[in-house]
Coordinates of C-alpha atoms in Angstrom, one line a residue:
X128 CA 33.0 -205.6 280.6
X129 CA 32.2 -207.4 283.7
X130 CA 29.3 -205.3 285.1
X131 CA 27.8 -206.1 288.7
X132 CA 25.0 -204.0 290.4
X133 CA 25.8 -200.8 292.0
X134 CA 25.5 -201.0 296.2
X135 CA 23.3 -198.8 297.7
X136 CA 24.9 -195.9 300.2
X137 CA 23.4 -193.8 302.9
X138 CA 23.3 -189.3 302.1
X139 CA 22.8 -187.7 305.5
X140 CA 20.0 -190.9 306.3
X141 CA 18.2 -190.8 302.5
X142 CA 18.4 -194.2 300.2
X143 CA 21.2 -193.2 297.9
X144 CA 23.7 -194.3 294.3
X145 CA 26.9 -193.7 294.4
X146 CA 28.6 -194.1 290.9
X147 CA 32.0 -194.0 290.5
X148 CA 34.7 -194.0 287.8
X149 CA 38.8 -192.9 288.7
X150 CA 38.1 -190.0 291.2
X151 CA 35.5 -188.5 290.0
X152 CA 32.0 -189.4 292.3
X153 CA 28.8 -188.7 291.3
X154 CA 25.2 -189.5 294.0
X155 CA 21.9 -189.9 293.0
X156 CA 18.5 -189.8 295.2
X157 CA 16.3 -192.0 293.9
X158 CA 13.1 -191.0 296.3
X159 CA 14.5 -187.3 295.8
X160 CA 13.7 -186.8 292.1
X161 CA 16.2 -189.0 290.7
X162 CA 18.2 -186.1 291.5
X163 CA 21.9 -186.4 290.9
X164 CA 23.0 -184.0 293.9
X165 CA 26.8 -184.4 293.9
X166 CA 28.5 -184.8 291.1
X167 CA 32.8 -184.6 292.6
X168 CA 36.3 -184.7 291.9
X169 CA 37.7 -186.4 294.6
X170 CA 41.8 -186.1 293.7
X171 CA 40.8 -182.5 292.9
X172 CA 38.8 -181.4 295.5
X173 CA 36.2 -180.4 293.0
X174 CA 32.1 -179.9 294.7
X175 CA 30.9 -178.9 291.3
X176 CA 26.8 -179.2 291.7
X177 CA 25.5 -177.3 294.6
X178 CA 24.8 -180.3 297.5
X179 CA 22.8 -180.3 301.1
X180 CA 24.8 -181.0 303.6
X181 CA 24.1 -182.6 306.6
X182 CA 22.8 -179.4 308.0
X183 CA 20.8 -178.6 304.7
X184 CA 18.7 -181.9 304.8
X185 CA 16.1 -180.1 306.1
X186 CA 15.9 -177.5 303.1
X187 CA 16.4 -179.4 300.7
X188 CA 14.0 -181.6 301.2
X189 CA 11.9 -178.2 301.2
X190 CA 13.2 -177.6 298.2
X191 CA 14.9 -179.7 296.4
X192 CA 15.1 -177.8 292.8
X193 CA 18.2 -175.8 294.8
X194 CA 20.3 -178.2 295.0
X195 CA 22.0 -180.9 292.4
X196 CA 20.4 -181.8 289.0
X197 CA 16.6 -181.4 289.4
X198 CA 14.1 -182.8 286.3
X199 CA 11.4 -180.1 285.8
X200 CA 7.4 -181.6 284.5
X201 CA 6.3 -178.9 283.8
X202 CA 9.6 -176.9 283.5
X203 CA 9.0 -172.7 285.3
X204 CA 6.0 -170.9 285.9
X205 CA 2.1 -171.0 284.8
X206 CA -0.1 -168.6 285.0
X207 CA -3.1 -169.2 287.6
X208 CA -1.8 -173.0 287.3
X209 CA -3.8 -172.8 284.5
X210 CA -2.3 -175.1 281.0
X211 CA -4.0 -175.9 278.3
X212 CA -3.5 -177.6 275.4
X213 CA -5.2 -180.1 272.6
X214 CA -8.3 -180.0 274.3
X215 CA -7.1 -180.2 277.6
X216 CA -7.4 -178.0 280.5
X217 CA -4.6 -178.6 283.5
X218 CA -4.7 -176.9 286.9
X219 CA -1.6 -177.6 288.7
X220 CA -1.5 -176.0 292.6
X221 CA -0.7 -172.5 292.5
X222 CA 2.3 -172.5 295.2
X223 CA 4.1 -169.2 294.7
X224 CA 0.4 -167.2 296.1
X225 CA 2.2 -163.4 295.7
X226 CA 2.4 -164.5 291.6
X227 CA -0.4 -166.6 291.6
X228 CA 1.8 -168.9 289.7
X229 CA 2.2 -173.1 289.7
X230 CA 6.2 -172.8 289.9
X231 CA 9.1 -176.2 288.3
X232 CA 5.9 -179.2 288.2
X233 CA 6.0 -182.5 290.1
X234 CA 8.8 -184.8 289.4
X235 CA 11.4 -183.2 290.8
X236 CA 10.5 -184.9 294.8
X237 CA 8.8 -187.8 293.4
X238 CA 10.4 -191.4 294.1
X239 CA 12.0 -193.0 291.2
X240 CA 12.7 -196.8 290.6
X241 CA 15.6 -197.8 290.1
X242 CA 15.4 -200.3 286.4
X243 CA 18.9 -201.2 286.1
X244 CA 22.5 -199.9 287.5
X245 CA 26.1 -201.3 287.2
X246 CA 29.8 -200.9 286.8
X247 CA 33.0 -201.9 285.6
X248 CA 36.5 -200.7 284.8
X249 CA 35.2 -198.5 282.3
X250 CA 32.3 -196.9 283.7
X251 CA 29.0 -196.6 285.9
X252 CA 26.1 -196.2 285.4
X253 CA 22.0 -196.2 286.6
X254 CA 18.7 -196.2 285.4
X255 CA 15.9 -194.7 287.4
X256 CA 12.4 -194.5 286.0
X257 CA 9.2 -193.4 286.6
X258 CA 5.5 -194.6 285.4
X259 CA 2.6 -192.7 285.6
X260 CA -0.8 -194.2 284.7
X261 CA -4.4 -193.2 285.3
X262 CA -3.8 -195.0 288.9
X263 CA -0.8 -193.2 289.9
X264 CA -1.2 -190.0 292.3
X265 CA 0.9 -187.9 290.0
X266 CA -2.3 -188.7 287.1
X267 CA -4.2 -185.9 289.2
X268 CA -1.8 -182.9 288.8
X269 CA -0.6 -184.5 285.2
X270 CA -3.6 -186.2 283.5
X271 CA -1.3 -188.0 280.6
X272 CA 0.2 -191.4 280.6
X273 CA 3.9 -191.5 280.2
X274 CA 7.0 -193.4 281.2
X275 CA 10.2 -191.5 282.4
X276 CA 13.7 -192.9 282.1
X277 CA 16.2 -191.2 283.3
X278 CA 19.7 -192.7 283.0
X279 CA 23.3 -191.0 284.3
X280 CA 26.7 -192.4 283.0
X281 CA 30.1 -191.5 285.1
X282 CA 32.8 -192.4 282.5
X283 CA 36.2 -191.1 281.2
X284 CA 33.6 -188.7 279.3
X285 CA 32.0 -187.1 281.7
X286 CA 28.8 -187.4 284.0
X287 CA 26.1 -188.3 281.1
X288 CA 22.4 -187.9 281.1
X289 CA 20.1 -189.1 278.5
X290 CA 16.1 -188.4 279.4
X291 CA 14.1 -190.7 277.9
X292 CA 9.9 -189.9 277.6
X293 CA 7.5 -192.6 276.4
X294 CA 3.8 -191.7 275.8
X295 CA 2.1 -194.6 276.3
X296 CA -1.6 -192.6 276.1
X297 CA -3.8 -192.1 273.6
X298 CA -3.5 -187.9 273.7
X299 CA -1.2 -185.9 272.6
X300 CA 1.1 -184.8 275.8
X301 CA 3.3 -181.7 275.5
X302 CA 6.6 -181.5 276.0
X303 CA 7.9 -179.1 278.8
X304 CA 10.7 -180.6 280.3
X305 CA 13.9 -178.7 281.7
X306 CA 16.4 -179.1 284.6
X307 CA 17.5 -176.9 287.1
X308 CA 20.8 -177.6 287.4
X309 CA 22.2 -175.8 290.4
X310 CA 26.4 -175.3 290.0
X311 CA 28.9 -174.3 292.4
X312 CA 30.9 -171.4 292.5
X313 CA 33.6 -172.0 293.7
X314 CA 33.3 -175.2 293.2
X315 CA 37.7 -175.8 294.0
X316 CA 38.2 -175.8 297.3
X317 CA 39.0 -173.0 299.2
X318 CA 38.2 -171.4 295.8
X319 CA 37.0 -167.4 295.9
X320 CA 34.3 -166.6 293.2
X321 CA 35.7 -163.7 291.9
X322 CA 37.9 -165.5 290.1
X323 CA 35.1 -167.5 288.5
X324 CA 34.2 -166.4 284.6
X325 CA 30.9 -167.6 283.6
X326 CA 30.2 -168.0 279.7
X327 CA 27.1 -169.5 278.0
X328 CA 25.3 -170.4 275.1
X329 CA 22.2 -167.0 275.4
X330 CA 21.0 -165.4 272.3
X331 CA 18.2 -162.7 273.0
X332 CA 16.5 -162.1 276.1
X333 CA 12.5 -163.2 276.7
X334 CA 11.0 -159.9 279.1
X335 CA 9.1 -161.3 281.8
X336 CA 6.5 -159.4 283.0
X337 CA 6.4 -158.7 287.8
X338 CA 5.2 -162.4 288.0
X339 CA 8.0 -163.7 285.8
X340 CA 5.8 -164.8 283.1
X341 CA 6.7 -163.7 279.3
X342 CA 5.7 -160.7 278.2
X343 CA 5.9 -162.6 274.2
X344 CA 8.7 -159.3 273.7
X345 CA 12.2 -160.5 273.2
X346 CA 14.9 -157.9 273.7
X347 CA 18.8 -157.5 272.8
X348 CA 20.8 -158.7 275.4
X349 CA 22.7 -156.2 277.7
X350 CA 26.6 -155.6 277.6
X351 CA 27.2 -157.6 280.7
X352 CA 25.0 -160.2 278.9
X353 CA 27.3 -160.1 275.0
X354 CA 30.4 -160.6 277.5
X355 CA 28.6 -163.7 279.2
X356 CA 27.8 -164.7 276.0
X357 CA 30.8 -164.0 274.2
X358 CA 33.8 -164.4 276.5
X359 CA 32.3 -165.2 280.1
X360 CA 31.4 -162.6 283.2
X361 CA 31.3 -163.1 286.9
X362 CA 28.5 -165.0 287.5
X363 CA 27.3 -163.1 290.4
X364 CA 27.8 -159.1 289.0
X365 CA 23.9 -158.7 288.9
X366 CA 21.1 -160.4 289.9
X367 CA 19.4 -162.4 287.5
X368 CA 16.3 -164.5 287.4
X369 CA 16.5 -163.9 283.4
X370 CA 14.9 -166.6 280.4
X371 CA 17.2 -166.2 277.4
X372 CA 16.8 -168.0 274.0
X373 CA 19.5 -170.8 272.5
X374 CA 22.1 -169.6 270.6
X375 CA 24.5 -172.6 270.3
X376 CA 28.4 -171.8 269.6
X377 CA 30.2 -174.1 266.7
X378 CA 28.0 -176.7 267.0
X379 CA 27.8 -177.1 271.0
X380 CA 24.9 -175.4 273.2
X381 CA 26.5 -175.6 277.0
X382 CA 27.2 -172.9 280.1
X383 CA 31.0 -172.3 281.0
X384 CA 32.2 -172.1 284.0
X385 CA 36.3 -170.8 284.6
X386 CA 38.2 -170.7 287.5
X387 CA 40.6 -167.8 286.0
X388 CA 43.3 -169.0 289.2
X389 CA 43.1 -172.3 288.7
X390 CA 43.0 -173.2 284.8
X391 CA 40.4 -174.8 285.6
X392 CA 37.0 -175.2 283.5
X393 CA 33.3 -177.2 284.1
X394 CA 31.2 -177.7 280.8
X395 CA 27.6 -177.8 280.7
X396 CA 26.3 -178.8 276.7
X397 CA 23.2 -180.2 276.2
X398 CA 21.2 -180.2 273.2
X399 CA 19.8 -178.5 270.7
X400 CA 16.3 -180.1 271.9
X401 CA 17.0 -177.3 275.2
X402 CA 16.1 -174.0 273.4
X403 CA 16.1 -172.4 275.9
X404 CA 18.3 -170.9 279.4
X405 CA 16.8 -169.6 282.4
X406 CA 19.9 -168.1 284.4
X407 CA 19.5 -167.7 287.9
X408 CA 21.6 -165.8 290.9
X409 CA 20.4 -165.9 293.9
X410 CA 20.0 -162.8 294.0
X411 CA 23.8 -162.4 293.2
X412 CA 24.6 -164.2 296.5
X413 CA 27.8 -165.8 295.3
X414 CA 28.1 -169.8 296.3
X415 CA 26.0 -171.5 293.6
X416 CA 23.7 -170.2 290.5
X417 CA 21.2 -172.4 288.3
X418 CA 22.1 -172.7 285.0
X419 CA 18.5 -174.0 283.3
X420 CA 18.0 -175.9 280.0
X421 CA 14.6 -175.8 279.0
X422 CA 13.2 -177.5 276.1
X423 CA 10.1 -174.7 276.1
X424 CA 9.4 -170.7 276.9
X425 CA 7.8 -170.0 280.3
X426 CA 4.6 -170.8 280.4
X427 CA 4.3 -171.5 276.4
X428 CA 0.9 -172.9 276.5
X429 CA -0.6 -169.5 277.7
X430 CA 1.9 -167.6 274.8
X431 CA 0.2 -166.4 272.4
X432 CA 2.6 -166.5 270.0
X433 CA 3.5 -169.6 267.1
X434 CA 4.9 -172.9 268.4
X435 CA 7.7 -172.6 266.6
X436 CA 9.0 -169.8 267.9
X437 CA 8.3 -171.3 271.8
X438 CA 9.7 -174.4 270.9
X439 CA 6.0 -176.4 272.2
X440 CA 5.5 -179.4 270.7
X441 CA 3.8 -182.6 271.7
X442 CA 5.0 -186.0 272.0
X443 CA 2.4 -187.9 270.0
X444 CA 0.9 -191.2 271.5
X445 CA 3.7 -194.1 271.5
X446 CA 6.5 -192.2 270.2
X447 CA 9.5 -191.3 272.2
X448 CA 11.3 -188.1 272.6
X449 CA 14.6 -188.5 274.0
X450 CA 17.6 -185.5 275.1
X451 CA 20.9 -185.8 275.9
X452 CA 23.6 -183.6 278.5
X453 CA 26.7 -184.0 279.9
X454 CA 28.7 -182.6 282.7
X455 CA 33.1 -182.8 282.9
X456 CA 35.8 -181.0 283.5
X457 CA 38.5 -179.2 281.3
X458 CA 42.0 -178.5 282.2
X459 CA 44.2 -175.5 281.3
X460 CA 42.6 -173.3 278.7

């Protein structure tokens, strides 16, 4: 296949990479966390991700983790912004004053480099990267030397994501990655949220305290949550800011969002590295919700539970860790 470099485009004044394959299109913003802010089926008029419109760009820049597929490191909340790991005491800024926690890390709005890009008849792709050294501004917040690469490919299998992390330093780095993936509901043009049913591979719910931090207890699912796991449920029936263990079913760890009227489903497959899910639905206001795959539980290094139970493990010096996911549309039941 003949490849050619992709031409950079403009997204409401911001530098963008546009991936195209037949009727599918994805838009990536390198200067804002390598965020895929748009994923569309142009033929059917599907806007699958919560993407900022022109008048929402100021809000996007304030809270970029509410749009598209932002990467989180470290994912979610940390008590007092403190992480203790492998003899290090890391102090992250407390950016939730009311909860006295740190939220979502520093990669989601950082400028990423474009390492490679190309396209042809079979697919289009882009590889984005961040290299953190002791001289990097990120090192002041996250004192590890490491390289992160995000590869997005758009082809007949949908929008594929490959995350690669290499520990370039000489101390273990906790693997605290996640994605704050924001899904439109409805995603069909002129659709109604009431026609949508969400199914997600959740197991048990982690109990959270009033600050959104795990108590260490795991709870049985409610009837509504069991419905969401087994058959699908209306994603805005009740307010959700809930944390779950992942429970893969038939080999798949996924979220499925079905438009019952049009009989079309958005499928979000993530691999088994993501052992936890957060589900947040903006206080049950219809329009979009976030299905957030995470490697560890919230506040993991500060929770007094076995590492295996909470998914906490190191990326050792000179080692590479990888994870994959995929978004695609399925027509018909």
